[in-house]
mmCIF file of C-alpha atoms in Angstrom:
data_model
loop_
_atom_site.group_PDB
_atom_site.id
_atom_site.type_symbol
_atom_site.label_atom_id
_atom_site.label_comp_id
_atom_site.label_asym_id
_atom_site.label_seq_id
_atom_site.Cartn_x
_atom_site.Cartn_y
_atom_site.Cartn_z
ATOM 1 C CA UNK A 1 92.992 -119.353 54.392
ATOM 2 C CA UNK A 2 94.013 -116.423 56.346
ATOM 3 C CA UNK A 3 93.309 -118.002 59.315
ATOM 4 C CA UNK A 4 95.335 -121.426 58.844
ATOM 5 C CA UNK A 5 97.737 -119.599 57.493
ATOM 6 C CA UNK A 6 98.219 -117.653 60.590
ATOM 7 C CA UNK A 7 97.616 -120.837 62.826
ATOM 8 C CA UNK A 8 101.021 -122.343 60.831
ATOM 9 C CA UNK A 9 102.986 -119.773 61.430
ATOM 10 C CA UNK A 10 101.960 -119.321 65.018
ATOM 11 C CA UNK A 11 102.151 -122.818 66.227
ATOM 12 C CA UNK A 12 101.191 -125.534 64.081
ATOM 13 C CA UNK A 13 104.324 -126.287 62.146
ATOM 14 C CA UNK A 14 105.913 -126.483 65.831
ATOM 15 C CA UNK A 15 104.205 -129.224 66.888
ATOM 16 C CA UNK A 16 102.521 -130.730 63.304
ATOM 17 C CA UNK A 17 104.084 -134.239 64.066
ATOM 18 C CA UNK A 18 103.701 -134.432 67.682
ATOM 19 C CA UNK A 19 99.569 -134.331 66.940
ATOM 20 C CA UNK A 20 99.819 -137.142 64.678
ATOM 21 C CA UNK A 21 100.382 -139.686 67.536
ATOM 22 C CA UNK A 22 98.143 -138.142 69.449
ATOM 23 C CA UNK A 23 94.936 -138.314 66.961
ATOM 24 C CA UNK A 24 95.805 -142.156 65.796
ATOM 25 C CA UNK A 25 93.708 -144.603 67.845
ATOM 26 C CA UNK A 26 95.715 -146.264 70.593
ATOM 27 C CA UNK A 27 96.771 -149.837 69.573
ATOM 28 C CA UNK A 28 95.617 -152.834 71.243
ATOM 29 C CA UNK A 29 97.074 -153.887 74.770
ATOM 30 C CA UNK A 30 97.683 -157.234 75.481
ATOM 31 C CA UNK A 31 98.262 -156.308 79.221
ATOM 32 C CA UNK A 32 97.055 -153.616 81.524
ATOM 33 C CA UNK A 33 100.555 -152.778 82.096
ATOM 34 C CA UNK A 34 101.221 -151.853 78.414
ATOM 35 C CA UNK A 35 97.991 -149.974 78.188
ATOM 36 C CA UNK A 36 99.024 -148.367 80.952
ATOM 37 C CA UNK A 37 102.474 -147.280 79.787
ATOM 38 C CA UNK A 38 100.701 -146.353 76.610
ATOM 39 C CA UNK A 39 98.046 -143.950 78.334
ATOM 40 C CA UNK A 40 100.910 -142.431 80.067
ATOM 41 C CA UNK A 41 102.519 -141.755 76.770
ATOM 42 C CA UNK A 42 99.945 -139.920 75.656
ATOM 43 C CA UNK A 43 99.805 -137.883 78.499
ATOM 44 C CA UNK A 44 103.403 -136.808 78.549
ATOM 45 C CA UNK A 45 103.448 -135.699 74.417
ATOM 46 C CA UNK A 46 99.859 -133.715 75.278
ATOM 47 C CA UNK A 47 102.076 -132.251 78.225
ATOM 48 C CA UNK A 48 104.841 -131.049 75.917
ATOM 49 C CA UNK A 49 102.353 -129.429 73.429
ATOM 50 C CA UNK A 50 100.978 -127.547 75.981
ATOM 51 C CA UNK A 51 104.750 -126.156 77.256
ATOM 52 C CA UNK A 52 105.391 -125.920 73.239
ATOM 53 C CA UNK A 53 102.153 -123.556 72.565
ATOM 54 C CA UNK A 54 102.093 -121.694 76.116
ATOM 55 C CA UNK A 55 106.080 -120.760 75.542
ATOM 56 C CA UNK A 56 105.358 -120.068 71.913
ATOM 57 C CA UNK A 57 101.983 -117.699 73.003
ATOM 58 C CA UNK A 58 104.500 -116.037 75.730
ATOM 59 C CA UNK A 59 107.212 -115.399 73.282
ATOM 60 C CA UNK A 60 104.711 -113.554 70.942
ATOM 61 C CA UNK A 61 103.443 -111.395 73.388
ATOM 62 C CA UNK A 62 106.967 -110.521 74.806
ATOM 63 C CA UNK A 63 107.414 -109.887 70.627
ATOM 64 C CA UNK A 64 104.632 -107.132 70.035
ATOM 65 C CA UNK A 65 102.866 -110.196 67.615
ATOM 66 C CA UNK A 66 99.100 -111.116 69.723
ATOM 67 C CA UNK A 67 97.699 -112.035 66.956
ATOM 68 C CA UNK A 68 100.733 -114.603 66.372
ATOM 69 C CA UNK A 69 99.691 -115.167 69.855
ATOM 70 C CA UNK A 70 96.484 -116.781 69.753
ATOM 71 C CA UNK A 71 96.394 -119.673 67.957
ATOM 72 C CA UNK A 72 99.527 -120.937 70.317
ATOM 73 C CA UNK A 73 97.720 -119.816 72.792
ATOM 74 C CA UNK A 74 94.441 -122.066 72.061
ATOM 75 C CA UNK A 75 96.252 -124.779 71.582
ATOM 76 C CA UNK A 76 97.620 -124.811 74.652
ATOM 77 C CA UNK A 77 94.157 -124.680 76.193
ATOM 78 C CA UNK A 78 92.568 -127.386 73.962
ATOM 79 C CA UNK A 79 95.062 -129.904 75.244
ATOM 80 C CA UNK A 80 94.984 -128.215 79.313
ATOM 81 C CA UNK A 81 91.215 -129.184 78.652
ATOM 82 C CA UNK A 82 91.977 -132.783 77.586
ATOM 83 C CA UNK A 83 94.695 -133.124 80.085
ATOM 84 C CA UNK A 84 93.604 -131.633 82.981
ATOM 85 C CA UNK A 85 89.706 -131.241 82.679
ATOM 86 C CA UNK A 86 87.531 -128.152 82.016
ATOM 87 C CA UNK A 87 86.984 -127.249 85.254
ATOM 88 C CA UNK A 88 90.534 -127.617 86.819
ATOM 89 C CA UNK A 89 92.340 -124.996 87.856
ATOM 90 C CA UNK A 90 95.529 -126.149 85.987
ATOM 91 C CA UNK A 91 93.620 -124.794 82.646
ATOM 92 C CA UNK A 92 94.000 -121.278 84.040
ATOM 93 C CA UNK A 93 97.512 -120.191 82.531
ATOM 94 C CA UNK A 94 95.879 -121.120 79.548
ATOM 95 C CA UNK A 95 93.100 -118.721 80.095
ATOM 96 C CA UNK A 96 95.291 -116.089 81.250
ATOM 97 C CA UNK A 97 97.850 -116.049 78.198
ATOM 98 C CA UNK A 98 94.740 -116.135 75.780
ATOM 99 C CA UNK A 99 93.359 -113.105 77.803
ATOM 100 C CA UNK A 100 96.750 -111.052 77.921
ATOM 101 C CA UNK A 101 97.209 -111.867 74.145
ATOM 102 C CA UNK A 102 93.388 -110.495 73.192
ATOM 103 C CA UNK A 103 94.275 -107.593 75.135
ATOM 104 C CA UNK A 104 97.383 -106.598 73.487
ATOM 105 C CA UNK A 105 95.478 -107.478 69.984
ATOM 106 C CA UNK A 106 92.412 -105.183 71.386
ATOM 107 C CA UNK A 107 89.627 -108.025 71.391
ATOM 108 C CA UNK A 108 88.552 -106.443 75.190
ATOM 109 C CA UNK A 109 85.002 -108.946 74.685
ATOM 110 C CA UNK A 110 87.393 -111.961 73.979
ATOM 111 C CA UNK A 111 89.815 -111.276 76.608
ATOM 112 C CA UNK A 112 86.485 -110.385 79.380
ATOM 113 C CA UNK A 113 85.548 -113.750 78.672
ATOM 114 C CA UNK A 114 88.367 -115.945 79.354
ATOM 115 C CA UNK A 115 89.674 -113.860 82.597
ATOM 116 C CA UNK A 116 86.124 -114.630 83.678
ATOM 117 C CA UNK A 117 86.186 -118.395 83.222
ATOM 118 C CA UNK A 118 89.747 -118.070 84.704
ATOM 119 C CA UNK A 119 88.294 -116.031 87.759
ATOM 120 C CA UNK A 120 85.493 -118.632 87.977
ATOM 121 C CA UNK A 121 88.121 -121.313 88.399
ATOM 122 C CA UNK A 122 90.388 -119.598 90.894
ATOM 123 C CA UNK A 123 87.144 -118.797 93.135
ATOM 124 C CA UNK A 124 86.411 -122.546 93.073
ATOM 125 C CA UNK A 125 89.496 -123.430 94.058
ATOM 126 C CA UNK A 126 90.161 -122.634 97.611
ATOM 127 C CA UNK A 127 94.000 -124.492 97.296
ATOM 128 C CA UNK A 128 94.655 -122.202 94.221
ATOM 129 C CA UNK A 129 98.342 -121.043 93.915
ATOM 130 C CA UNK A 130 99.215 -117.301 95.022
ATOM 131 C CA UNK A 131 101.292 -117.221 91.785
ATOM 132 C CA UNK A 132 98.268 -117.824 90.101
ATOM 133 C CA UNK A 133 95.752 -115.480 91.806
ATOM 134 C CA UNK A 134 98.477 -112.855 91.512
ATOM 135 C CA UNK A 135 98.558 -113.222 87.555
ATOM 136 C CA UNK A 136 95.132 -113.501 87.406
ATOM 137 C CA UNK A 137 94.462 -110.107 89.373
ATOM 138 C CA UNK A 138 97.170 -108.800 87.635
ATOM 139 C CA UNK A 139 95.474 -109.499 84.211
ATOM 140 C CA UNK A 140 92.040 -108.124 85.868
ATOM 141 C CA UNK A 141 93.574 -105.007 86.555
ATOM 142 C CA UNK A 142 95.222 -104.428 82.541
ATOM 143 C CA UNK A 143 91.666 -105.267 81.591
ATOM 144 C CA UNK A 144 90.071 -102.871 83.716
ATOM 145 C CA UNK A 145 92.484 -100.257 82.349
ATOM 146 C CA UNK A 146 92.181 -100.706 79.302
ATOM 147 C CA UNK A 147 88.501 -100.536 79.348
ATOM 148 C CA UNK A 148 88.833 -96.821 81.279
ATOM 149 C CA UNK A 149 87.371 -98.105 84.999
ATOM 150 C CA UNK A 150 90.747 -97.156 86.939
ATOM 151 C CA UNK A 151 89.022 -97.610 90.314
ATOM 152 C CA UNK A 152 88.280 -101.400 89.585
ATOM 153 C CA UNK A 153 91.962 -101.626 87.639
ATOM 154 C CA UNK A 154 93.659 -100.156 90.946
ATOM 155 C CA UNK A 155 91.029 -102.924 93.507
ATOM 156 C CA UNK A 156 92.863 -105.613 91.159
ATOM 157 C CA UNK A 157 96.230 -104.396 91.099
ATOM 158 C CA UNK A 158 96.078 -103.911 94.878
ATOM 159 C CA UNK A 159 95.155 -107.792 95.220
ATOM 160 C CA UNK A 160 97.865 -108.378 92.365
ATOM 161 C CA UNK A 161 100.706 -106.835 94.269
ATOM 162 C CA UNK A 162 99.509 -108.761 97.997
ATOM 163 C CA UNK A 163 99.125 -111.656 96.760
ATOM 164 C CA UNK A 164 102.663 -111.326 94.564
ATOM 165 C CA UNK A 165 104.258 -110.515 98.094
ATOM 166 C CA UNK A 166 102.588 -113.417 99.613
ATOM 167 C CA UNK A 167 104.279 -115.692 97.185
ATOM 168 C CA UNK A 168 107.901 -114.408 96.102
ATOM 169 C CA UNK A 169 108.257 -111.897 98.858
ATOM 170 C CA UNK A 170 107.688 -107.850 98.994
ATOM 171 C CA UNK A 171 111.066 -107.298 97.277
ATOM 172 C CA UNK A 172 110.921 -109.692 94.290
ATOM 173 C CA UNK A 173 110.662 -109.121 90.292
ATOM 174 C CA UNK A 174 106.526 -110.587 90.190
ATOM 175 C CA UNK A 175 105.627 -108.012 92.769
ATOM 176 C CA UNK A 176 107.254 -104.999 91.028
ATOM 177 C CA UNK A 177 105.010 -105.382 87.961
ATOM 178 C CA UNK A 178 101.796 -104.401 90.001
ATOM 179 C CA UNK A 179 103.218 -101.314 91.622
ATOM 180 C CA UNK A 180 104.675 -100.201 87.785
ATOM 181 C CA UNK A 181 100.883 -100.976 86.459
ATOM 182 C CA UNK A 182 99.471 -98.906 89.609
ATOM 183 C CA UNK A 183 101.809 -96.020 88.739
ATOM 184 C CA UNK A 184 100.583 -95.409 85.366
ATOM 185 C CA UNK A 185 97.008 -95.433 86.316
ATOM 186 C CA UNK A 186 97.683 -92.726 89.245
ATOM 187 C CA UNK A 187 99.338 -91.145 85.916
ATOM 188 C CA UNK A 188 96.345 -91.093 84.223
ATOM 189 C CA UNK A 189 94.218 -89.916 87.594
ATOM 190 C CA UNK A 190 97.058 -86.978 87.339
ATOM 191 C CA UNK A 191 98.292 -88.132 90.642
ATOM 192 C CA UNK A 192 102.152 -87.731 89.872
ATOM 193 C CA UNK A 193 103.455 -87.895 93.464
ATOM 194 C CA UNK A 194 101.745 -91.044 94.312
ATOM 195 C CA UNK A 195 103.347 -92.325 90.798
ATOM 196 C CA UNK A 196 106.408 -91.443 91.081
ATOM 197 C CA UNK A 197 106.733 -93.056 94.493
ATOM 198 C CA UNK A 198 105.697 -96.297 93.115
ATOM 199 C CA UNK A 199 108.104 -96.142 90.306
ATOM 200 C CA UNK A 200 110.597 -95.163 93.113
ATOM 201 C CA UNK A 201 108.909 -98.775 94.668
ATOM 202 C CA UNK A 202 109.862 -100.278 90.902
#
């Protein structure tokens, strides 16, 4: 009960009447054009749910509420899965927002497991978006952190903040939030002049 309860809150009253659609058989087509029209249907109300859940996940993260979190944030991988395929690189925001969220919540084994399937994805992918490596790097290195291995959190944040210049240039908003994660781990090493010049960076 707990559980469904916290799925309704977190997402399923959100999109409750866009699924119905969605899990009644298609109709018959009398023409390839209709079934066509009708398949693309489909595909643009699974589309929406996954905006719905992955903006819903995002806003309960910004919000302090993982746990909230999580259920949008499945959601919005079930239907990347159906949409895009398990092994497509397009499911890896998915993976990423249900890895930031188990962080937050402190499910570290949860949150290992989908940056890895995530990382697995991006490696496959030679034509992978920098925006995406950089979040996924970016995500490596919180894990990393969290678990106490700063040298591996610092490898990943290093790759996080290239890559993040790569994409939206050395000066821009993405790339700052590497350098502010590198600062508090050189905080932790006790390292206070290298922080403070990368919150100077910040």
């Amino acid at each position: 009960i707990d559980h469904q309860e916290a799925d309704w809150v977190s997402i399923h009253e959100r999109i409750c009447q866009l699924l119905i659609p969605i899990h009644t058989s298609l109709p018959f087509f009398s023409s390839e054009k209709e079934r066509k029209h009708g398949m693309e249907q489909l595909q643009n109300r699974q589309k929406y749910i996954i905006d719905v859940a992955r903006s819903t996940a995002q806003k309960f993260i910004l919000e302090g509420e993982p746990g909230k979190a999580i259920p949008a944030g499945l959601q919005a991988l079930r239907f990347s899965v159906r949409v895009h395929g398990a092994c497509s690189v397009d499911v890896v925001p998915a993976y990423l927002l249900l890895a930031e969220a188990c962080m937050d919540a402190g499910y570290l084994t949860q949150a290992t497991t989908y940056l890895s399937q995530a990382q697995w994805l991006v490696l496959k992918t030679p034509a992978c978006s920098l925006a995406v490596q950089h979040k996924l790097h970016q995500d490596l290195g919180l894990l990393y952190a969290a678990k106490g291995d700063l040298e591996q959190s610092l490898y990943h944040l290093a790759n996080d903040i290239y890559l993040a210049s790569c994409a939206f240039g050395p000066g821009a908003v993405q790339t700052a939030g590497g350098y502010f994660q590198m600062a508090k781990i050189f905080l932790r090493q006790n390292k206070t002049d290298v922080a403070n010049s990368l919150f100077a960076e910040v």
